[in-house]
Coordinates of N, CA and C in Angstrom, one line a residue:
X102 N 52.1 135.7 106.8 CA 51.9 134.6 107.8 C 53.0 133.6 107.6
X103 N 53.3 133.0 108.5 CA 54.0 131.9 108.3 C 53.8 130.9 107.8
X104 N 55.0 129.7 107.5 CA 54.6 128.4 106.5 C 53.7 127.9 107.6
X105 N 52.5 127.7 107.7 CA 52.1 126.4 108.1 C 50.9 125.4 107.5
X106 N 51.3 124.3 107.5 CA 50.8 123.0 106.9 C 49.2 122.9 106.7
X107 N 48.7 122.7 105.7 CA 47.5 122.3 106.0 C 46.7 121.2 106.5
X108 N 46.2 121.6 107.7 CA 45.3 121.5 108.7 C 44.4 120.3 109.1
X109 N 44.2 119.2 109.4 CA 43.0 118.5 109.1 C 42.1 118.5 110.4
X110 N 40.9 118.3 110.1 CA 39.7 119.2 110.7 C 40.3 118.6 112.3
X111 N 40.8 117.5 112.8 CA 41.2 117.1 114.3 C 41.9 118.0 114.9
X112 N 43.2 118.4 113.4 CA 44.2 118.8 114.1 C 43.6 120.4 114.8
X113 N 43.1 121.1 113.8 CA 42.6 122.4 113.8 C 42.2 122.8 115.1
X114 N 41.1 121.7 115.1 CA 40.3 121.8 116.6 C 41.2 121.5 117.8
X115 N 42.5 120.5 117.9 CA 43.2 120.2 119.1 C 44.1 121.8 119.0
X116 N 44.2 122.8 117.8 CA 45.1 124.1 117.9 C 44.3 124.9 118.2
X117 N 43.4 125.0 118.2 CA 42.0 126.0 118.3 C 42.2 125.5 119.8
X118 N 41.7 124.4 120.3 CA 41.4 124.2 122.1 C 42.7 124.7 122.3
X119 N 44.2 124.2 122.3 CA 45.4 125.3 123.2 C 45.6 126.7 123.1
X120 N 45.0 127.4 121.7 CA 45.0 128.5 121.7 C 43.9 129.1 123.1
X121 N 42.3 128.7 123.1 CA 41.3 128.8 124.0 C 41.8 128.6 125.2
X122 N 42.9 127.6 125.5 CA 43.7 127.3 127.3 C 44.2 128.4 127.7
X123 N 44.7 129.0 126.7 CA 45.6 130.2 127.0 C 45.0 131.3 127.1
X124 N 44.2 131.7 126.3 CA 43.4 132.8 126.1 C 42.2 132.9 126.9
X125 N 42.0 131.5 127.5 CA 40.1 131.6 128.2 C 40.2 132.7 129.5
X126 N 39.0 132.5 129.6 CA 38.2 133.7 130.2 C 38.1 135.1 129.5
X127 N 37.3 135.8 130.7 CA 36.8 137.3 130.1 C 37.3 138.2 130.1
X128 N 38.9 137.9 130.5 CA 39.7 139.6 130.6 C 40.9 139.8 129.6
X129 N 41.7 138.0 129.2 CA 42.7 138.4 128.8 C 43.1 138.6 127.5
X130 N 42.0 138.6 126.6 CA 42.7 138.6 125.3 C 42.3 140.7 125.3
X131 N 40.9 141.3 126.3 CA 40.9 142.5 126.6 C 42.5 143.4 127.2
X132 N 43.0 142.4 127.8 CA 44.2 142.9 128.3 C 45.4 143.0 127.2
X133 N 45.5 142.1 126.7 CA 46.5 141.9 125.2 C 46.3 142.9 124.5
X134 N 44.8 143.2 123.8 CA 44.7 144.4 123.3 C 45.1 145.6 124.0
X135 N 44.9 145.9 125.2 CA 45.3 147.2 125.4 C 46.4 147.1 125.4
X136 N 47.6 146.1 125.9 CA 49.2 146.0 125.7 C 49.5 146.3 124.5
X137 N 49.0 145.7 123.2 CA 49.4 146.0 121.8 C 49.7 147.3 121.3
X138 N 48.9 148.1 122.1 CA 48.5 149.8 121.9 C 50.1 150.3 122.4
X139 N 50.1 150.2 124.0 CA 51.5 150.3 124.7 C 51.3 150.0 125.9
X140 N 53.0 150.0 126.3 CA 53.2 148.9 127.5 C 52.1 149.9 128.7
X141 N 51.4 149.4 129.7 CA 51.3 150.3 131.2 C 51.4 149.9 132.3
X142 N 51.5 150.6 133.7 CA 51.4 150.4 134.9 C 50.0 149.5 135.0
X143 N 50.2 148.9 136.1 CA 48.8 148.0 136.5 C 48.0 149.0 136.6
X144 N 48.3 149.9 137.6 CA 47.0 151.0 137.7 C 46.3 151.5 136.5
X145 N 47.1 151.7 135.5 CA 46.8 152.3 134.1 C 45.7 150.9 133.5
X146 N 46.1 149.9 133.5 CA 45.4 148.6 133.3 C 43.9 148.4 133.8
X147 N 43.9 148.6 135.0 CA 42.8 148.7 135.9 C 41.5 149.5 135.2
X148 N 42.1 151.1 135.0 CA 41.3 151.8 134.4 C 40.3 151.6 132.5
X149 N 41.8 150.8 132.2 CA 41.7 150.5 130.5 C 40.4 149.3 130.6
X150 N 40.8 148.0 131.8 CA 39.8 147.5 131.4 C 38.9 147.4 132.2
X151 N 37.5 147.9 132.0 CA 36.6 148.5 132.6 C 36.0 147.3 133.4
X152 N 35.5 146.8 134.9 CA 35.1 145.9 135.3 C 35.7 144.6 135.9
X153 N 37.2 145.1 135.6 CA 38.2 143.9 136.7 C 38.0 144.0 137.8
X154 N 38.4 143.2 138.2 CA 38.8 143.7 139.9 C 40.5 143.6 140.3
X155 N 40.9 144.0 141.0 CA 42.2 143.8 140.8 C 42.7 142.5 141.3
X156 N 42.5 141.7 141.5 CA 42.5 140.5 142.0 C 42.7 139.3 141.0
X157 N 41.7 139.7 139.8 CA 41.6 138.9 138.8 C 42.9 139.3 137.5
X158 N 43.1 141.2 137.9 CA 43.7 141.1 136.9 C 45.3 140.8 137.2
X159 N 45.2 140.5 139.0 CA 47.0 140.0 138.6 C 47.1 138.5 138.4
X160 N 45.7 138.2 138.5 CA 45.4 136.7 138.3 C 45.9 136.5 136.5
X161 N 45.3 137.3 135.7 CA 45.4 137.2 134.1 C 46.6 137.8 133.7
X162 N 47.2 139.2 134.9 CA 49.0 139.2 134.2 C 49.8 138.0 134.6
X163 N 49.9 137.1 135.5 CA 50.4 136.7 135.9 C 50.3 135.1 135.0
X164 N 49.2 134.7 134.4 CA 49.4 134.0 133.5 C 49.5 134.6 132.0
X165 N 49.5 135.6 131.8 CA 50.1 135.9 130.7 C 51.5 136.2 130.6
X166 N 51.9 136.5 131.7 CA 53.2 136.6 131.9 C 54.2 135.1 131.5
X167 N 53.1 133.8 132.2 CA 53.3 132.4 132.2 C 53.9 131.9 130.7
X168 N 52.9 132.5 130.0 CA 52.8 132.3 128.6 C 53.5 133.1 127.5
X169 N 54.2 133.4 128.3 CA 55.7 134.8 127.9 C 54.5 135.6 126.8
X170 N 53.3 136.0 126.9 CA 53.1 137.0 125.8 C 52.7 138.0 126.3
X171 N 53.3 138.4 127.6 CA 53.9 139.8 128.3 C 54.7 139.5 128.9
X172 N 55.1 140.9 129.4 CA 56.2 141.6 130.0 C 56.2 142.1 131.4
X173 N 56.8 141.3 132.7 CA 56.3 142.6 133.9 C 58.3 143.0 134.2
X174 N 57.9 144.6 134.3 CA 59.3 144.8 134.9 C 58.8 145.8 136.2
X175 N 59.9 145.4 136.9 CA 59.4 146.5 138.5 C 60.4 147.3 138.7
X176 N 60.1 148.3 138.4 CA 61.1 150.1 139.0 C 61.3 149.6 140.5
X177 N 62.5 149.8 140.4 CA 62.7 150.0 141.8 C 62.9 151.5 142.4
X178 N 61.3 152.1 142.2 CA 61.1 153.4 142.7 C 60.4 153.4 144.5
X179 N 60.4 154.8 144.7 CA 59.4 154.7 145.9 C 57.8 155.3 145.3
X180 N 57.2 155.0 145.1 CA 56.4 154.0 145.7 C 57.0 153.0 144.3
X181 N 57.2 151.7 144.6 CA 57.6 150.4 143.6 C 56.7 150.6 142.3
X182 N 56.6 150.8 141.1 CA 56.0 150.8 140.1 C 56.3 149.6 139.2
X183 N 55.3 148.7 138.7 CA 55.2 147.5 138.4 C 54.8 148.2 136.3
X184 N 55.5 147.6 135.9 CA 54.7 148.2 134.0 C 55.2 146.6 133.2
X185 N 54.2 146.8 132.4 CA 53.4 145.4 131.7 C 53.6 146.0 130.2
X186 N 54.6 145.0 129.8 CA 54.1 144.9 128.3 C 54.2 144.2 127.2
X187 N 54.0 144.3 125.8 CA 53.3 143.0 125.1 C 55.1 142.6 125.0
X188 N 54.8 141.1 124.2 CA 56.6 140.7 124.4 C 55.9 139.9 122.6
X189 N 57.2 140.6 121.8 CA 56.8 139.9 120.1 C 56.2 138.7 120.2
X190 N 56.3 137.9 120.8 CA 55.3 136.7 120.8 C 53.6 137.1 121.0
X191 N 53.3 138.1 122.1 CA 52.0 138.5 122.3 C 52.0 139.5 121.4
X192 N 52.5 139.8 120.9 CA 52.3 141.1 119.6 C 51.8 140.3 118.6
X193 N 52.1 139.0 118.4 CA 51.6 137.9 117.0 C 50.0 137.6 117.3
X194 N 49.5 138.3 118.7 CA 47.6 138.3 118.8 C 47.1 139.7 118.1
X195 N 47.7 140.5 118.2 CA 47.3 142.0 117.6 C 46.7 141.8 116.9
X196 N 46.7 141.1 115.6 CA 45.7 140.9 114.5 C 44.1 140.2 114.8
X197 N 44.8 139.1 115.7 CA 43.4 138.6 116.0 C 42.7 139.3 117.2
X198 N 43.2 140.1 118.0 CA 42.7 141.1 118.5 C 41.7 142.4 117.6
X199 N 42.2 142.4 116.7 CA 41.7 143.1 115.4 C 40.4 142.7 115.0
X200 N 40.5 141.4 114.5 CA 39.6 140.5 113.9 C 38.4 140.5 114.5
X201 N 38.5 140.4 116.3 CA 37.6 139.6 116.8 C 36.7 141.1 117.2
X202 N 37.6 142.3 117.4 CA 37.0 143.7 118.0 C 36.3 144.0 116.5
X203 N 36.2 143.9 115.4 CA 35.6 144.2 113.8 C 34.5 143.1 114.2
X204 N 34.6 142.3 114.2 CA 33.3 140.8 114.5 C 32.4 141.3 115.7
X205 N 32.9 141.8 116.4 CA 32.1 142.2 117.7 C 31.6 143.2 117.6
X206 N 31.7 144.8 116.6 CA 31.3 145.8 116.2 C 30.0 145.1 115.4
X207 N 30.2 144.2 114.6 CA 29.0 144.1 113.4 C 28.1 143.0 113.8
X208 N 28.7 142.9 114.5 CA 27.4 141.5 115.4 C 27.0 142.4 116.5
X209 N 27.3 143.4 117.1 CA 26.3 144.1 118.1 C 25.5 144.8 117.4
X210 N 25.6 145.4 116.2 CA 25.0 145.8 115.4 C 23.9 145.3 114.1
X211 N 24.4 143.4 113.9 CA 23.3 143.0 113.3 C 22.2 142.5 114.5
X212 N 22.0 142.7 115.6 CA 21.8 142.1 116.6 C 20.5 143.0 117.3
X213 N 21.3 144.5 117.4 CA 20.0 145.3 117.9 C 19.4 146.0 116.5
X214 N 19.5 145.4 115.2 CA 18.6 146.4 114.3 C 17.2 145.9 114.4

């Protein structure tokens, strides 16, 4: 990990809330994960994350796009194919994508024993 300074409990919480600006709602840090894996077509997207609508999810590429931690490039094929993928900056969530999918295994599981 990189140098960074230690923290005091204000600062933490004002890095914690920009990180949450970027990342809020219910699709996109789902979306980052599946990019981490490899780049796909939106269609491919659609299917990965179960319960979008498509509407919302050009709503969540299109700010993640904002936040340079993807990639959209467009083939200029027939039919136009649109492919999404993570950019080293959004590769630097992969871990905490990690983190949070291991936390959410063992808390569904301390949860229904």
């Amino acid at each position: 990990m990189e140098d960074v300074k230690l923290l005091t409990c204000n600062e933490k919480i004002r890095a914690i809330h920009d990180t949450m600006d970027v990342l809020s709602g219910k699709w996109k840090v789902s979306i980052i994960a599946c990019l981490c894996y490899k780049g796909m077509r939106y269609s491919e997207l659609m299917r990965q994350v179960p319960g979008i609508s498509g509407k919302m999810l050009s709503r969540e590429l299109k700010d993640l796009e904002m936040n340079k931690l993807i990639e959209r490039t467009v083939a200029h094929t027939k039919p136009v194919c649109v492919y999404y993928k993570i950019t080293p900056y959004g590769a630097s969530l992969k871990e905490l994508t990690e983190v949070i999918a291991i936390w959410g295994l063992k808390h569904r599981e301390l949860i229904t024993q």
